[in-house]
Short mmCIF file of C-alpha atoms (C1' of nucleotides) in Angstrom, two decimals:
data_model
loop_
_atom_site.label_atom_id
_atom_site.label_comp_id
_atom_site.label_asym_id
_atom_site.label_seq_id
_atom_site.Cartn_x
_atom_site.Cartn_y
_atom_site.Cartn_z
CA MET A 1 16.62 18.90 -36.26
CA PRO A 2 15.38 16.65 -33.49
CA ASP A 3 17.31 13.42 -33.09
CA THR A 4 14.94 10.63 -34.13
CA ARG A 5 17.38 7.74 -33.98
CA PRO A 6 16.29 4.99 -31.59
CA ARG A 7 18.29 5.25 -28.39
CA ARG A 8 20.61 2.48 -27.23
CA ILE A 9 20.30 2.16 -23.45
CA ALA A 10 22.03 -0.43 -21.30
CA HIS A 11 21.12 -1.51 -17.79
CA LEU A 12 24.06 -3.08 -15.98
CA ASP A 13 23.35 -5.06 -12.84
CA MET A 14 26.11 -6.59 -10.73
CA ASP A 15 25.52 -10.31 -10.01
CA ALA A 16 24.65 -11.04 -6.35
CA PHE A 17 26.78 -8.02 -5.57
CA PHE A 18 27.43 -8.07 -1.81
CA ALA A 19 27.78 -11.83 -1.71
CA SER A 20 30.15 -11.78 -4.69
CA VAL A 21 32.34 -9.15 -2.99
CA GLU A 22 32.52 -11.39 0.07
CA LEU A 23 33.52 -14.39 -2.06
CA LEU A 24 36.57 -12.42 -3.21
CA SER A 25 37.70 -12.42 0.43
CA TYR A 26 36.57 -15.98 1.15
CA PRO A 27 37.09 -17.92 -2.10
CA GLN A 28 36.80 -21.19 -0.19
CA LEU A 29 33.05 -20.48 0.12
CA ARG A 30 32.53 -20.37 -3.65
CA GLY A 31 29.82 -22.79 -4.74
CA THR A 32 28.20 -22.97 -1.30
CA PRO A 33 25.11 -21.21 0.06
CA VAL A 34 26.23 -17.91 1.60
CA VAL A 35 24.01 -15.19 3.03
CA VAL A 36 25.06 -11.61 3.76
CA GLY A 37 23.06 -10.27 6.66
CA GLY A 38 22.47 -6.99 8.46
CA ALA A 39 25.19 -5.12 10.32
CA LYS A 40 23.90 -6.48 13.62
CA ALA A 41 24.41 -10.07 12.52
CA ILE A 42 26.77 -12.04 14.68
CA VAL A 43 30.32 -11.76 13.44
CA PRO A 44 32.05 -14.93 12.26
CA ASP A 45 34.79 -15.84 14.66
CA HIS A 46 38.21 -15.38 13.22
CA GLY A 47 39.21 -18.95 13.88
CA ALA A 48 38.65 -21.89 11.62
CA ARG A 49 34.90 -21.64 11.17
CA PHE A 50 32.24 -19.35 9.80
CA ALA A 51 28.93 -18.59 11.47
CA ARG A 52 25.95 -20.59 10.27
CA LEU A 53 22.53 -19.15 9.64
CA LYS A 54 21.00 -21.36 12.36
CA GLU A 55 23.23 -19.70 14.99
CA TYR A 56 21.80 -16.26 14.27
CA SER A 57 19.52 -14.50 16.66
CA GLY A 58 18.16 -11.01 16.03
CA ARG A 59 16.10 -8.85 13.70
CA GLY A 60 18.34 -8.73 10.66
CA VAL A 61 17.26 -9.45 7.10
CA VAL A 62 19.05 -11.03 4.15
CA THR A 63 20.85 -8.31 2.22
CA THR A 64 22.09 -10.63 -0.54
CA SER A 65 22.47 -14.35 -0.97
CA THR A 66 24.55 -16.43 -3.37
CA TYR A 67 22.76 -18.31 -6.14
CA GLU A 68 23.28 -21.52 -4.13
CA ALA A 69 21.40 -19.96 -1.19
CA ARG A 70 18.67 -18.68 -3.51
CA ALA A 71 18.20 -22.24 -4.72
CA LEU A 72 17.21 -23.04 -1.10
CA GLY A 73 14.62 -20.25 -1.12
CA VAL A 74 16.67 -17.55 0.63
CA PHE A 75 16.22 -14.13 -1.00
CA SER A 76 16.94 -10.48 -0.23
CA GLY A 77 14.67 -8.86 2.31
CA MET A 78 13.78 -12.10 4.07
CA GLY A 79 14.21 -12.21 7.84
CA LEU A 80 17.38 -14.04 8.85
CA MET A 81 15.46 -16.02 11.48
CA HIS A 82 13.12 -17.19 8.76
CA SER A 83 15.84 -18.02 6.26
CA ALA A 84 17.63 -20.03 8.96
CA ARG A 85 14.74 -22.48 8.80
CA LEU A 86 15.16 -22.88 5.04
CA ALA A 87 18.95 -23.06 4.99
CA PRO A 88 20.22 -23.66 8.55
CA ASP A 89 23.75 -24.55 7.45
CA ALA A 90 24.24 -21.68 5.03
CA ILE A 91 27.20 -19.47 5.94
CA LEU A 92 26.22 -16.08 7.37
CA LEU A 93 28.54 -13.14 6.81
CA PRO A 94 28.00 -9.65 8.27
CA ALA A 95 27.56 -6.86 5.71
CA ARG A 96 30.67 -4.74 5.10
CA PHE A 97 29.29 -1.69 3.36
CA ASP A 98 32.64 0.04 3.02
CA ALA A 99 33.90 -2.86 0.91
CA TYR A 100 30.78 -2.78 -1.27
CA ARG A 101 30.99 0.99 -1.78
CA ASP A 102 34.61 0.59 -2.79
CA ALA A 103 33.77 -2.12 -5.34
CA SER A 104 30.86 0.04 -6.54
CA ARG A 105 33.11 3.03 -7.20
CA LYS A 106 35.53 0.79 -9.09
CA PHE A 107 32.99 -0.80 -11.42
CA LYS A 108 31.35 2.56 -12.18
CA ALA A 109 34.71 4.17 -12.94
CA ALA A 110 35.59 1.27 -15.23
CA VAL A 111 32.35 1.70 -17.19
CA ALA A 112 32.76 5.49 -17.29
CA ASP A 113 36.13 5.10 -19.02
CA ILE A 114 34.30 3.47 -21.93
CA ALA A 115 30.85 5.10 -21.78
CA PRO A 116 30.55 8.27 -19.67
CA LEU A 117 26.77 8.79 -19.83
CA ILE A 118 25.88 6.89 -16.68
CA GLU A 119 22.87 7.10 -14.37
CA ASP A 120 23.53 5.84 -10.86
CA ARG A 121 20.76 3.56 -9.60
CA GLY A 122 22.26 2.63 -6.28
CA ILE A 123 25.26 0.64 -5.20
CA ASP A 124 25.06 -2.22 -7.70
CA GLU A 125 23.35 -1.01 -10.86
CA ILE A 126 23.53 1.71 -13.49
CA TYR A 127 21.95 2.78 -16.75
CA ILE A 128 24.28 3.69 -19.61
CA ASP A 129 23.33 5.70 -22.70
CA LEU A 130 25.31 4.13 -25.55
CA THR A 131 23.49 5.92 -28.35
CA ASP A 132 26.40 8.14 -29.38
CA ILE A 133 29.07 5.44 -29.21
CA PRO A 134 29.66 4.15 -32.74
CA GLU A 135 30.87 0.67 -31.75
CA ALA A 136 28.56 -2.31 -32.40
CA THR A 137 26.57 -3.47 -29.39
CA HIS A 138 28.02 -6.90 -28.68
CA PRO A 139 31.73 -6.01 -28.77
CA LEU A 140 30.99 -2.84 -26.79
CA ILE A 141 29.17 -4.71 -24.03
CA GLU A 142 31.85 -7.40 -23.93
CA ARG A 143 34.42 -4.66 -23.52
CA ILE A 144 32.44 -3.09 -20.66
CA LYS A 145 31.98 -6.43 -18.89
CA THR A 146 35.69 -7.21 -19.27
CA ALA A 147 36.59 -3.81 -17.81
CA VAL A 148 34.22 -4.33 -14.87
CA PHE A 149 35.77 -7.73 -14.19
CA ALA A 150 39.30 -6.38 -14.47
CA ALA A 151 38.51 -3.59 -12.01
CA THR A 152 36.64 -5.68 -9.45
CA GLY A 153 36.92 -9.41 -10.13
CA LEU A 154 33.12 -9.44 -10.38
CA THR A 155 30.64 -10.32 -13.11
CA CYS A 156 27.56 -8.41 -14.15
CA SER A 157 24.51 -8.85 -16.37
CA VAL A 158 23.57 -6.33 -19.02
CA GLY A 159 20.35 -5.60 -20.86
CA ILE A 160 20.38 -3.38 -23.96
CA ALA A 161 17.16 -1.89 -25.36
CA PRO A 162 15.74 1.34 -26.82
CA ASN A 163 14.85 2.66 -23.34
CA LYS A 164 15.52 2.28 -19.62
CA LEU A 165 12.31 0.40 -18.87
CA LEU A 166 13.08 -2.39 -21.36
CA ALA A 167 16.80 -2.44 -20.60
CA LYS A 168 16.02 -3.01 -16.93
CA ILE A 169 13.71 -5.94 -17.71
CA CYS A 170 16.32 -7.38 -20.08
CA SER A 171 19.25 -7.35 -17.70
CA ASP A 172 17.31 -9.80 -15.54
CA LEU A 173 16.56 -12.26 -18.36
CA ASN A 174 20.00 -13.83 -18.59
CA LYS A 175 21.56 -13.85 -15.14
CA PRO A 176 24.28 -14.23 -14.01
CA ASN A 177 26.99 -12.93 -16.33
CA GLY A 178 24.62 -12.48 -19.26
CA ILE A 179 23.94 -10.13 -22.14
CA THR A 180 20.44 -9.57 -23.51
CA VAL A 181 19.77 -7.34 -26.50
CA LEU A 182 16.19 -6.40 -27.24
CA THR A 183 14.57 -4.38 -30.04
CA ALA A 184 11.04 -3.02 -30.27
CA ALA A 185 10.15 -5.94 -32.56
CA ASP A 186 10.99 -8.41 -29.76
CA ILE A 187 8.45 -6.98 -27.31
CA PRO A 188 5.52 -9.34 -28.12
CA THR A 189 7.59 -12.51 -27.94
CA ARG A 190 10.02 -11.71 -25.11
CA ILE A 191 8.37 -9.09 -22.90
CA TRP A 192 4.65 -9.76 -23.07
CA PRO A 193 4.80 -13.30 -21.62
CA LEU A 194 6.49 -11.97 -18.45
CA PRO A 195 4.55 -11.23 -15.24
CA ALA A 196 3.43 -7.60 -14.91
CA SER A 197 5.52 -7.31 -11.73
CA LYS A 198 8.67 -7.44 -13.87
CA ILE A 199 7.99 -3.82 -14.79
CA ASN A 200 10.06 -1.56 -12.56
CA GLY A 201 7.44 0.29 -10.53
CA ILE A 202 4.82 -2.46 -10.36
CA GLY A 203 5.23 -3.83 -6.87
CA LYS A 204 3.20 -6.17 -4.72
CA LYS A 205 0.16 -3.90 -4.26
CA THR A 206 -0.20 -2.88 -7.89
CA ALA A 207 0.30 -6.47 -9.04
CA GLU A 208 -2.52 -7.55 -6.73
CA ARG A 209 -4.83 -4.84 -8.04
CA LEU A 210 -4.02 -5.90 -11.60
CA GLN A 211 -4.69 -9.51 -10.68
CA HIS A 212 -8.21 -8.53 -9.61
CA LEU A 213 -8.69 -7.26 -13.17
CA HIS A 214 -7.44 -10.67 -14.39
CA ILE A 215 -4.23 -9.06 -15.62
CA SER A 216 -1.19 -11.22 -14.87
CA THR A 217 1.25 -10.69 -17.72
CA ILE A 218 2.70 -7.61 -19.35
CA GLY A 219 0.94 -8.69 -22.57
CA GLU A 220 -2.45 -8.75 -20.82
CA LEU A 221 -1.69 -5.30 -19.45
CA ALA A 222 -0.73 -4.07 -22.93
CA GLN A 223 -4.05 -5.29 -24.30
CA THR A 224 -6.09 -3.58 -21.58
CA PRO A 225 -7.70 -0.37 -22.87
CA ALA A 226 -5.98 2.71 -21.50
CA ASP A 227 -9.26 4.26 -20.37
CA LEU A 228 -9.96 1.26 -18.12
CA LEU A 229 -6.54 1.60 -16.50
CA ILE A 230 -7.09 5.34 -16.08
CA ARG A 231 -10.45 4.71 -14.38
CA ARG A 232 -8.89 2.19 -11.98
CA PHE A 233 -5.52 3.80 -11.27
CA GLY A 234 -5.98 7.48 -12.05
CA PRO A 235 -4.66 9.46 -15.03
CA HIS A 236 -1.02 9.40 -14.07
CA ILE A 237 -0.50 5.75 -13.18
CA GLY A 238 -3.09 4.57 -15.71
CA VAL A 239 -1.27 6.14 -18.65
CA TRP A 240 2.08 5.02 -17.29
CA LEU A 241 0.93 1.38 -16.96
CA HIS A 242 -0.40 1.39 -20.50
CA ASN A 243 2.79 2.86 -21.96
CA ALA A 244 5.10 0.65 -19.92
CA ALA A 245 3.34 -2.53 -21.01
CA ASN A 246 3.74 -1.43 -24.61
CA GLY A 247 7.44 -0.82 -24.10
CA ILE A 248 7.14 2.96 -24.26
CA ASP A 249 9.46 4.95 -21.98
CA GLU A 250 11.07 8.27 -22.86
CA HIS A 251 12.92 8.90 -19.59
CA PRO A 252 16.44 10.11 -20.32
CA VAL A 253 19.56 8.77 -18.63
CA ILE A 254 20.19 11.30 -15.84
CA THR A 255 23.87 11.65 -15.00
CA TRP A 256 23.40 13.59 -11.77
CA ARG A 257 20.56 14.68 -9.52
CA ALA A 258 20.62 16.63 -6.29
CA PRO A 259 19.67 14.60 -3.22
CA LYS A 260 16.23 15.40 -1.81
CA SER A 261 16.70 14.12 1.71
CA ILE A 262 19.22 12.54 4.05
CA SER A 263 18.17 10.32 6.93
CA ARG A 264 19.29 7.94 9.65
CA GLU A 265 17.24 5.27 11.32
CA THR A 266 17.76 2.31 13.58
CA THR A 267 15.80 -0.77 14.58
CA PHE A 268 16.37 -1.61 18.22
CA GLU A 269 17.48 -5.07 19.23
CA ARG A 270 14.38 -5.20 21.41
CA ASP A 271 11.31 -2.97 21.42
CA LEU A 272 11.84 0.03 23.70
CA HIS A 273 9.08 1.31 25.96
CA VAL A 274 8.32 5.03 25.80
CA ARG A 275 8.47 5.38 29.58
CA HIS A 276 10.44 2.43 30.97
CA ASP A 277 13.23 2.76 28.41
CA ARG A 278 13.16 6.51 28.15
CA ALA A 279 16.85 6.97 28.97
CA GLU A 280 17.91 4.57 26.25
CA LEU A 281 15.49 6.09 23.74
CA SER A 282 16.84 9.53 24.50
CA GLN A 283 20.39 8.35 24.00
CA GLN A 284 19.59 6.61 20.71
CA PHE A 285 17.68 9.68 19.54
CA THR A 286 20.67 11.93 20.24
CA ALA A 287 23.00 9.51 18.47
CA LEU A 288 20.78 9.50 15.37
CA CYS A 289 20.74 13.31 15.27
CA GLU A 290 24.52 13.39 15.64
CA ARG A 291 25.03 10.89 12.82
CA LEU A 292 22.62 12.82 10.62
CA ALA A 293 24.51 16.05 11.33
CA GLN A 294 27.76 14.30 10.38
CA ASP A 295 26.23 13.07 7.11
CA LEU A 296 24.97 16.57 6.30
CA ALA A 297 28.37 18.10 7.05
CA ARG A 298 30.24 15.49 5.02
CA LYS A 299 27.96 15.93 2.02
CA GLY A 300 27.73 19.71 2.39
CA TYR A 301 23.99 20.12 2.94
CA MET A 302 21.60 21.82 5.34
CA GLY A 303 17.85 21.28 5.40
CA ARG A 304 14.65 23.06 6.33
CA SER A 305 12.26 20.18 6.93
CA ILE A 306 13.09 17.88 9.83
CA GLY A 307 11.13 14.73 10.43
CA VAL A 308 10.96 11.71 12.69
CA LYS A 309 9.83 8.21 11.87
CA LEU A 310 8.65 5.61 14.35
CA ARG A 311 7.76 2.00 13.87
CA PHE A 312 5.86 0.44 16.73
CA ALA A 313 5.97 -3.13 18.00
CA ASP A 314 2.94 -3.96 15.85
CA PHE A 315 4.95 -2.75 12.82
CA ARG A 316 2.73 0.26 12.24
CA LEU A 317 4.58 3.28 10.91
CA LEU A 318 4.13 6.93 11.79
CA THR A 319 5.92 10.09 10.66
CA ARG A 320 5.90 13.72 11.77
CA GLU A 321 7.66 16.62 10.07
CA ILE A 322 8.28 20.30 10.76
CA THR A 323 9.59 22.87 8.29
CA CYS A 324 11.89 25.53 9.74
CA PRO A 325 12.12 29.09 8.40
CA GLN A 326 15.83 28.61 7.69
CA PRO A 327 17.89 25.51 6.91
CA ILE A 328 19.75 23.89 9.80
CA CYS A 329 22.48 21.25 10.07
CA GLN A 330 23.82 21.21 13.64
CA ALA A 331 23.09 18.12 15.72
CA ALA A 332 21.64 20.15 18.59
CA ASP A 333 19.30 22.05 16.25
CA LEU A 334 18.21 18.87 14.50
CA ARG A 335 17.49 17.31 17.87
CA ARG A 336 15.50 20.31 19.05
CA VAL A 337 13.20 20.32 15.99
CA ALA A 338 12.92 16.53 15.91
CA SER A 339 11.87 16.66 19.57
CA GLN A 340 9.04 18.98 18.61
CA CYS A 341 7.97 16.39 16.03
CA LEU A 342 7.97 13.71 18.72
CA LYS A 343 5.75 15.86 20.90
CA ARG A 344 3.06 15.55 18.24
CA ILE A 345 3.01 11.77 18.38
CA PRO A 346 0.23 10.21 20.43
CA PHE A 347 1.96 7.77 22.75
CA ASP A 348 -1.24 7.29 24.72
CA THR A 349 -2.52 4.01 23.29
CA ALA A 350 -1.04 0.66 24.29
CA ALA A 351 -0.04 0.03 20.67
CA HIS A 352 2.08 3.19 20.71
CA GLN A 353 4.04 2.38 23.84
CA ARG A 354 6.57 -0.06 22.41
CA ILE A 355 8.90 1.31 19.77
CA ARG A 356 10.74 -0.90 17.32
CA LEU A 357 12.39 1.69 15.08
CA LEU A 358 13.32 5.33 15.36
CA GLY A 359 14.50 7.54 12.47
CA VAL A 360 15.41 11.17 11.86
CA ARG A 361 15.22 12.79 8.43
CA CYS A 362 16.34 16.07 6.91
CA GLY A 363 14.66 17.26 3.70
CA SER A 364 14.23 20.46 1.66
CA LEU A 365 17.97 20.45 1.33
CA ALA A 366 20.05 23.50 0.54
CA ASP A 367 23.75 23.93 -0.09
CA GLY A 368 25.49 23.96 3.28
CA SER A 369 29.06 23.58 2.11
CA HIS A 370 30.03 27.11 3.12
CA SER A 371 27.54 27.55 5.92
CA ALA A 372 29.38 30.05 8.06
CA PRO A 373 27.95 30.18 11.56
CA SER A 374 24.89 32.36 11.39
CA GLU A 375 24.93 35.93 12.68
CA GLU A 376 21.51 35.23 14.05
CA PRO A 377 21.02 33.27 17.23
CA ASP A 378 20.17 29.63 16.52
CA ALA A 379 16.65 30.23 17.72
CA ALA A 380 16.00 32.41 14.66
CA ARG A 381 16.41 29.38 12.43
CA LEU A 382 14.00 27.22 14.36
CA PRO A 383 10.23 27.26 14.30
CA THR A 384 8.91 29.46 17.07
CA SER A 385 7.29 27.58 19.90
CA ASN A 386 3.93 29.29 19.48
CA THR A 387 3.56 27.80 16.02
CA THR A 388 3.61 24.24 17.31
CA THR A 389 0.36 22.46 17.89
CA PRO A 390 -0.70 21.55 21.39
CA GLN A 391 1.29 18.68 22.78
CA GLN A 392 -0.27 15.28 22.29
CA GLY A 393 2.38 13.07 23.81
CA GLU A 394 3.59 13.84 27.27
CA LEU A 395 7.21 13.17 26.41
CA ALA A 396 9.80 13.86 23.76
CA PHE A 397 12.58 11.53 24.91
"C1'" DT B 1 8.50 -16.53 9.29
"C1'" DC B 2 8.06 -11.57 11.42
"C1'" DT B 3 9.84 -8.14 8.44
"C1'" DG B 4 17.05 -3.40 7.69
"C1'" DG B 5 18.38 1.10 6.14
"C1'" DG B 6 18.57 4.54 2.77
"C1'" DG B 7 16.22 6.68 -0.60
"C1'" DT B 8 12.43 8.51 -4.50
"C1'" DC B 9 7.96 9.80 -6.14
"C1'" DC B 10 2.91 10.37 -5.78
"C1'" DT B 11 -1.51 11.63 -3.58
"C1'" DA B 12 -4.51 14.30 -1.01
"C1'" DG B 13 -6.23 17.68 2.15
"C1'" DG B 14 -5.76 22.09 4.34
"C1'" DA B 15 -3.74 26.75 4.75
"C1'" DC B 16 -2.98 30.80 2.53
"C1'" DC B 17 -2.78 34.12 -1.15
"C1'" DC B 18 -4.30 36.42 -5.37
"C1'" DT C 1 -21.15 39.18 2.46
"C1'" DC C 2 -20.67 35.32 -0.39
"C1'" DT C 3 -18.48 32.69 -3.95
"C1'" DG C 4 -14.83 30.77 -7.24
"C1'" DG C 5 -10.64 29.05 -9.16
"C1'" DG C 6 -5.72 28.56 -9.35
"C1'" DG C 7 -1.12 28.23 -7.39
"C1'" DT C 8 2.08 27.10 -3.80
"C1'" DC C 9 3.52 25.32 0.51
"C1'" DC C 10 3.11 22.12 4.24
"C1'" DT C 11 2.09 17.65 6.24
"C1'" DA C 12 1.10 12.51 6.48
"C1'" DG C 13 0.95 8.37 4.44
"C1'" DG C 14 1.85 4.87 1.04
"C1'" DA C 15 4.05 2.37 -2.84
"C1'" DC C 16 8.20 1.21 -4.56
"C1'" DC C 17 13.27 0.52 -5.34
"C1'" DC C 18 18.16 -1.12 -4.19
#
DNA sequence: TCTGGGGTCCTAGGACCC
DNA sequence: TCTGGGGTCCTAGGACCC
């Protein structure tokens, strides 16, 4: 017999996660605007004072901000130089990812003790399938929130609904430290008035395209005939938009999935010139390949497709990728294949001379946890040189 | 106001094979 | 010799998410 009970899915979202972790270390900053910035942010001196946003110089972005900073208009993803104009006296703290990962492990373990069916959605949020737990919703969620607080000292917001799509929307309706329970009957009154962009998967571009069709809210999207959406967005996205707006989502909570790719990238403190800064580019390129190899080794993976990513001074993005006959994981091999990718990049135009970001990626992953050194020479694992296209760029760092 | 780093999924064209 | 349809792999780019 198929199980026809409505599911009970929770989405748990930690409140201003990175900033809240920092406030545990600096409780004197509680109640003030605080911004957590990129790793290259200037470090607060260890004397009496903290760094202020207005003292920052560089290319970092806001990773998280406290609710007091958000009230001044400072949100995640915003350039720090920009946010300094909005909130010059806000405290700027450098991101400490090890501390956040530690807090993340703790809150997830605390939830898992109560409800083990968890889908990881990154460092600060999870879905939980509560369908098979007999306890009533409110006491169960209170118990989970109490356990999260006991394990971390941090609060979270939880949305509970019949599916992941609605649970995700809900967890945002009562922030911070809130609980929102939603049933299918609540959709017209509580979901339909919201902007379409509240649907996870409708970003800036799709929202703009919907706006051109005079669709602003989820309700307006729900009332749009499916065939119109299919004509405008294609069969896949069209059907998905129509279902999502009507609160339909059958995606199960996935407790584990194999990673598809592992990558490393870096934005330079200043744009590097393909020729004039070649030595530095080469050094950074090697370092990225070495870090990627370390990540692969630590996680026990090898990969067949190796790619590079470049962002130029004008912010345009370009990628190249090569698939090897056999998976590789050694830094020197990664560098060799990634170099071949670079040789296919046209560095001839002025716009392609100044590089802002360089990245190296490894995809088509295979288990590399017991990758004994190959009997074959390394060259056997790499694409043969006569399969590469004629060189476009004259250099490969 | 210039915009990090790590990911996922989708599309679309071409190669290649049956 | 020409034509076709389907399936899979590879590559590049784009939208989106945390």
